Short mmCIF file of C-alpha atoms and ligand atoms in Angstrom, two decimals:
data_model
loop_
_atom_site.label_atom_id
_atom_site.label_comp_id
_atom_site.label_asym_id
_atom_site.label_seq_id
_atom_site.Cartn_x
_atom_site.Cartn_y
_atom_site.Cartn_z
CA MET A 232 229.87 74.84 -31.73
CA ALA A 233 228.68 73.07 -28.42
CA ASN A 234 225.69 74.68 -26.90
CA PRO A 235 225.65 75.72 -23.11
CA MET A 236 223.47 73.17 -22.08
CA SER A 237 225.15 70.39 -23.68
CA MET A 238 228.36 71.80 -22.06
CA LYS A 239 227.02 71.65 -18.54
CA ILE A 240 225.63 68.10 -19.36
CA LEU A 241 228.92 66.97 -20.39
CA LEU A 242 230.37 68.46 -17.13
CA VAL A 243 228.03 66.67 -14.95
CA VAL A 244 228.73 63.31 -16.43
CA VAL A 245 232.83 64.10 -16.05
CA LEU A 246 232.12 64.88 -12.51
CA THR A 247 230.14 61.83 -12.12
CA ALA A 248 232.52 59.63 -13.53
CA LEU A 249 235.50 61.45 -11.46
CA ALA A 250 233.42 60.84 -8.31
CA ALA A 251 233.31 57.11 -8.80
CA VAL A 252 236.91 56.70 -9.70
CA VAL A 253 237.62 58.52 -6.39
CA GLN A 254 235.51 55.96 -4.63
CA VAL A 255 237.10 52.95 -6.26
CA THR A 256 240.71 53.64 -5.49
CA GLU A 257 239.85 54.71 -1.86
CA ALA A 258 241.62 52.52 0.29
CA VAL A 259 239.91 51.51 3.36
CA ASN A 260 241.69 51.04 6.98
CA TYR A 261 239.96 48.13 8.60
CA VAL A 262 240.67 47.61 12.41
CA VAL A 263 240.75 43.90 12.68
CA GLY A 264 238.25 43.27 15.81
CA ASP A 265 237.54 46.68 16.13
CA SER A 266 238.05 47.51 19.93
CA THR A 267 239.06 43.71 20.89
CA GLY A 268 241.90 43.73 18.25
CA TRP A 269 243.92 41.18 17.84
CA ALA A 270 243.16 38.97 20.77
CA VAL A 271 241.98 35.71 22.09
CA PRO A 272 238.31 36.38 21.41
CA SER A 273 235.48 35.55 23.72
CA THR A 274 233.51 33.78 21.24
CA SER A 275 235.19 31.56 18.47
CA THR A 276 233.50 32.85 15.82
CA PHE A 277 234.15 36.51 16.83
CA TYR A 278 236.68 37.12 13.83
CA THR A 279 234.23 35.53 11.35
CA THR A 280 231.22 37.41 12.19
CA TRP A 281 233.22 40.59 12.25
CA ALA A 282 234.52 40.26 8.49
CA ASN A 283 231.02 39.31 7.54
CA GLY A 284 229.68 41.80 5.25
CA LYS A 285 232.35 43.50 4.80
CA ASN A 286 233.87 43.93 1.23
CA PHE A 287 237.52 43.95 1.41
CA SER A 288 239.54 45.22 -1.74
CA LEU A 289 242.73 45.54 -3.04
CA GLY A 290 245.18 47.88 -1.30
CA ASP A 291 243.08 48.09 1.79
CA VAL A 292 244.89 48.00 5.07
CA LEU A 293 243.93 45.36 8.04
CA ALA A 294 245.37 46.99 11.21
CA PHE A 295 246.22 44.09 13.48
CA ASN A 296 246.65 45.77 16.85
CA PHE A 297 248.46 43.75 19.65
CA ALA A 298 251.46 43.58 21.68
CA THR A 299 254.72 42.50 20.97
CA GLY A 300 255.06 39.13 22.73
CA ALA A 301 251.47 38.67 23.09
CA HIS A 302 250.06 37.55 20.19
CA ASP A 303 251.21 37.44 16.24
CA VAL A 304 250.14 37.27 13.01
CA ALA A 305 250.56 34.45 10.35
CA THR A 306 249.50 34.09 7.16
CA VAL A 307 248.44 30.31 6.35
CA SER A 308 246.68 27.78 3.85
CA LYS A 309 243.23 27.10 3.90
CA THR A 310 244.10 23.57 4.99
CA ASN A 311 246.39 25.04 8.10
CA TYR A 312 243.72 27.69 9.09
CA ASP A 313 241.15 25.11 9.35
CA ALA A 314 243.16 22.81 11.33
CA CYS A 315 245.07 25.76 13.47
CA SER A 316 248.39 24.42 12.09
CA ILE A 317 251.29 26.26 12.64
CA ALA A 318 253.85 24.40 10.94
CA ASN A 319 254.15 25.75 7.67
CA THR A 320 252.86 29.41 7.59
CA ILE A 321 253.68 31.62 4.67
CA THR A 322 254.70 34.73 6.63
CA THR A 323 254.80 35.39 10.22
CA VAL A 324 254.60 38.85 12.12
CA THR A 325 255.54 39.03 15.50
CA THR A 326 255.89 42.63 16.19
CA GLY A 327 252.42 44.57 16.58
CA PRO A 328 250.52 46.20 15.63
CA TYR A 329 250.64 45.08 12.53
CA ASN A 330 249.44 47.06 9.30
CA TYR A 331 248.40 44.38 6.14
CA THR A 332 248.00 45.83 2.85
CA ILE A 333 246.19 43.52 0.64
CA ASN A 334 247.85 43.12 -2.00
CA SER A 335 246.31 39.95 -4.04
CA THR A 336 242.32 39.06 -4.49
CA GLY A 337 241.03 35.54 -3.57
CA PHE A 338 241.10 34.55 0.08
CA HIS A 339 243.52 35.23 3.07
CA TYR A 340 243.92 33.25 6.01
CA PHE A 341 245.58 34.81 8.75
CA ILE A 342 246.29 32.75 12.72
CA CYS A 343 247.94 33.50 15.65
CA THR A 344 250.54 31.27 16.36
CA PHE A 345 250.87 31.28 20.27
CA SER A 346 250.41 28.33 22.51
CA ASN A 347 250.83 25.68 19.63
CA GLY A 348 247.65 26.97 18.30
CA GLY A 349 245.95 27.48 21.00
CA HIS A 350 245.13 30.88 20.74
CA CYS A 351 244.02 30.10 16.78
CA ASN A 352 241.90 26.78 18.36
CA SER A 353 240.14 29.61 21.03
CA GLY A 354 238.95 31.49 17.65
CA GLN A 355 242.12 33.88 16.89
CA LYS A 356 241.87 33.55 13.28
CA LEU A 357 240.58 35.40 10.45
CA ALA A 358 239.75 34.55 6.79
CA ILE A 359 238.73 37.45 4.10
CA SER A 360 237.52 37.03 0.67
CA VAL A 361 238.94 39.73 -1.34
CA GLY A 362 236.79 40.56 -4.72
CA ASN A 363 238.02 41.42 -8.30
CA SER A 364 237.94 45.19 -8.45
CA THR A 365 238.85 45.13 -11.88
CA SER A 366 237.09 44.33 -14.68
CA ALA A 367 235.82 40.79 -14.72
CA ALA A 368 238.02 38.07 -16.03
CA SER A 369 236.66 35.37 -18.08
CA PRO A 370 235.29 32.16 -15.97
CA GLY A 371 237.92 29.45 -15.47
CA SER A 372 241.03 31.61 -16.15
CA PRO A 373 244.00 31.82 -13.73
CA PRO A 374 243.73 34.29 -11.61
CA THR A 375 245.64 37.55 -13.11
CA PRO A 376 247.26 40.15 -11.20
CA PRO A 377 244.81 43.11 -11.43
CA SER A 378 247.82 45.72 -11.82
CA ALA A 379 251.33 45.52 -12.73
CA SER A 380 252.05 46.94 -9.47
CA PRO A 381 250.06 46.12 -6.50
CA PRO A 382 248.73 49.76 -5.04
CA PRO A 383 251.31 50.82 -2.53
CA PRO A 384 249.80 52.44 0.73
CA PRO A 385 249.24 56.00 -0.53
CA PRO A 386 252.32 58.38 1.03
CA PRO A 387 251.21 62.07 2.09
CA GLY A 388 250.93 63.92 -1.41
CA SER A 389 250.39 60.70 -3.73
CA SER A 390 247.34 60.35 -5.73
CA ALA A 391 244.70 59.77 -3.36
CA SER A 392 245.43 63.10 -1.32
CA SER A 393 246.26 65.02 -4.60
CA LEU A 394 243.33 64.01 -5.79
CA ALA A 395 241.59 65.08 -2.86
CA THR A 396 242.95 68.50 -2.99
CA THR A 397 242.10 68.52 -7.03
CA LEU A 398 238.47 67.87 -6.40
CA PRO A 399 237.68 71.15 -4.94
CA LEU A 400 239.32 72.59 -7.94
CA VAL A 401 237.14 70.53 -10.33
CA PHE A 402 234.14 71.65 -8.40
CA MET A 403 234.89 75.14 -8.49
CA THR A 404 235.52 75.14 -12.15
CA ILE A 405 232.31 73.25 -12.96
CA ALA A 406 230.61 75.97 -10.67
CA LEU A 407 231.87 78.75 -12.56
CA ALA A 408 230.85 77.57 -15.86
CA PHE A 409 227.38 77.49 -14.48
CA PHE A 410 227.36 81.07 -13.54
CA TYR A 411 229.05 82.46 -16.69
C1 LIG B 161 229.54 44.03 -1.18
O1 LIG B 161 229.32 44.18 -2.64
C2 LIG B 161 228.58 43.80 -2.71
C3 LIG B 161 228.25 43.54 -4.50
O2 LIG B 161 229.02 44.51 -5.27
C4 LIG B 161 227.19 44.56 -2.72
O3 LIG B 161 225.80 43.94 -2.84
C5 LIG B 161 227.14 44.58 -1.26
O4 LIG B 161 226.28 45.39 -0.84
C6 LIG B 161 228.50 44.88 -0.84
N1 LIG B 161 228.54 44.87 0.79
C7 LIG B 161 228.65 46.41 1.41
C8 LIG B 161 228.63 45.83 3.26
O5 LIG B 161 228.96 47.27 1.07
C1 LIG B 162 248.52 51.56 10.57
O1 LIG B 162 247.39 52.46 9.71
C2 LIG B 162 246.99 53.48 10.50
C3 LIG B 162 245.82 54.23 9.38
O2 LIG B 162 246.59 54.24 8.35
C4 LIG B 162 248.06 54.23 10.97
O3 LIG B 162 246.97 55.40 12.00
C5 LIG B 162 248.49 53.60 11.98
O4 LIG B 162 249.56 54.43 12.38
C6 LIG B 162 249.64 52.48 11.00
N1 LIG B 162 250.27 51.59 11.90
C7 LIG B 162 251.30 51.27 11.37
C8 LIG B 162 252.00 50.14 13.04
O5 LIG B 162 251.93 51.40 10.58
C1 LIG B 163 251.87 40.69 -0.25
O1 LIG B 163 252.41 41.08 0.90
C2 LIG B 163 252.79 40.02 1.51
C3 LIG B 163 253.17 40.69 2.99
O2 LIG B 163 253.67 41.95 2.76
C4 LIG B 163 254.18 39.54 1.09
O3 LIG B 163 254.61 38.53 1.65
C5 LIG B 163 253.88 38.73 -0.18
O4 LIG B 163 255.29 38.67 -1.03
C6 LIG B 163 252.89 40.13 -1.21
N1 LIG B 163 252.63 39.64 -2.18
C7 LIG B 163 252.46 40.39 -3.72
C8 LIG B 163 252.28 39.47 -4.58
O5 LIG B 163 253.83 41.32 -3.82
C1 LIG B 164 237.25 37.01 -9.75
O1 LIG B 164 236.63 36.46 -11.04
C2 LIG B 164 236.91 35.15 -11.45
C3 LIG B 164 236.14 35.23 -13.25
O2 LIG B 164 234.91 36.06 -12.90
C4 LIG B 164 236.10 34.44 -10.60
O3 LIG B 164 236.01 33.23 -10.94
C5 LIG B 164 236.54 34.66 -9.23
O4 LIG B 164 236.18 33.54 -8.25
C6 LIG B 164 236.41 35.73 -8.68
N1 LIG B 164 237.29 36.03 -7.54
C7 LIG B 164 236.62 36.49 -6.68
C8 LIG B 164 237.81 36.92 -5.09
O5 LIG B 164 235.52 36.78 -6.40
CU1 LIG B 165 247.38 34.85 20.22
#
């Protein structure tokens, strides 16, 4: 028979673990450039500064706010990012605003291809590093997909929101356990 005290300790441990899981799985929505949006910035280091100190994770969203026809969002290699080369883009999205869901770890490079790379040369370029959110892989091993399927943006009523609704229930249950 478990004594009441150890039951309470167990509940606290479970609750703490649950809170940690909720924090880890919560996707963050980043507005690229904040109020500046996705534009030709006033300083060429603007988007580097914006990205500094941010911890991007799988499932997070980068919201590129721009008007269709004024800018675009191209994903490119590091080489083309550095050179602002618009020749070999990986993907190009011309319709704004655009929500990019981070679906792989490592570096991601974005540029605007307008003005034959002129916007990019003026600083409309973004590089982000996405850390390993899952347990550490062995050093030197090739990057492995962290999960079988990349986390899709949670539609209403899916895991994230259902967790949010079940969590208060968990709290209530624990509160009751303390009273009785
Ligand atoms: C980003 O993650 C690292 C390592 O987990 C941590 O040291 C740092 O404080 C985090 N930065 C922010 C802005 O949360
Ligand atoms: C982008 O995501 C934000 C936050 O989830 C949402 O408010 C906005 O409507 C989305 N925009 C597009 C174009 O999907
Ligand atoms: C990640 O998203 C981009 C843009 O939506 C897409 O082109 C690419 O195929 C995706 N990669 C994976 C591994 O799903
Ligand atoms: C992910 O972890 C591996 C192994 O520890 C490391 O080599 C790699 O640089 C990490 N990637 C990122 C984006 O931190
Ligand atoms: Cu542009």
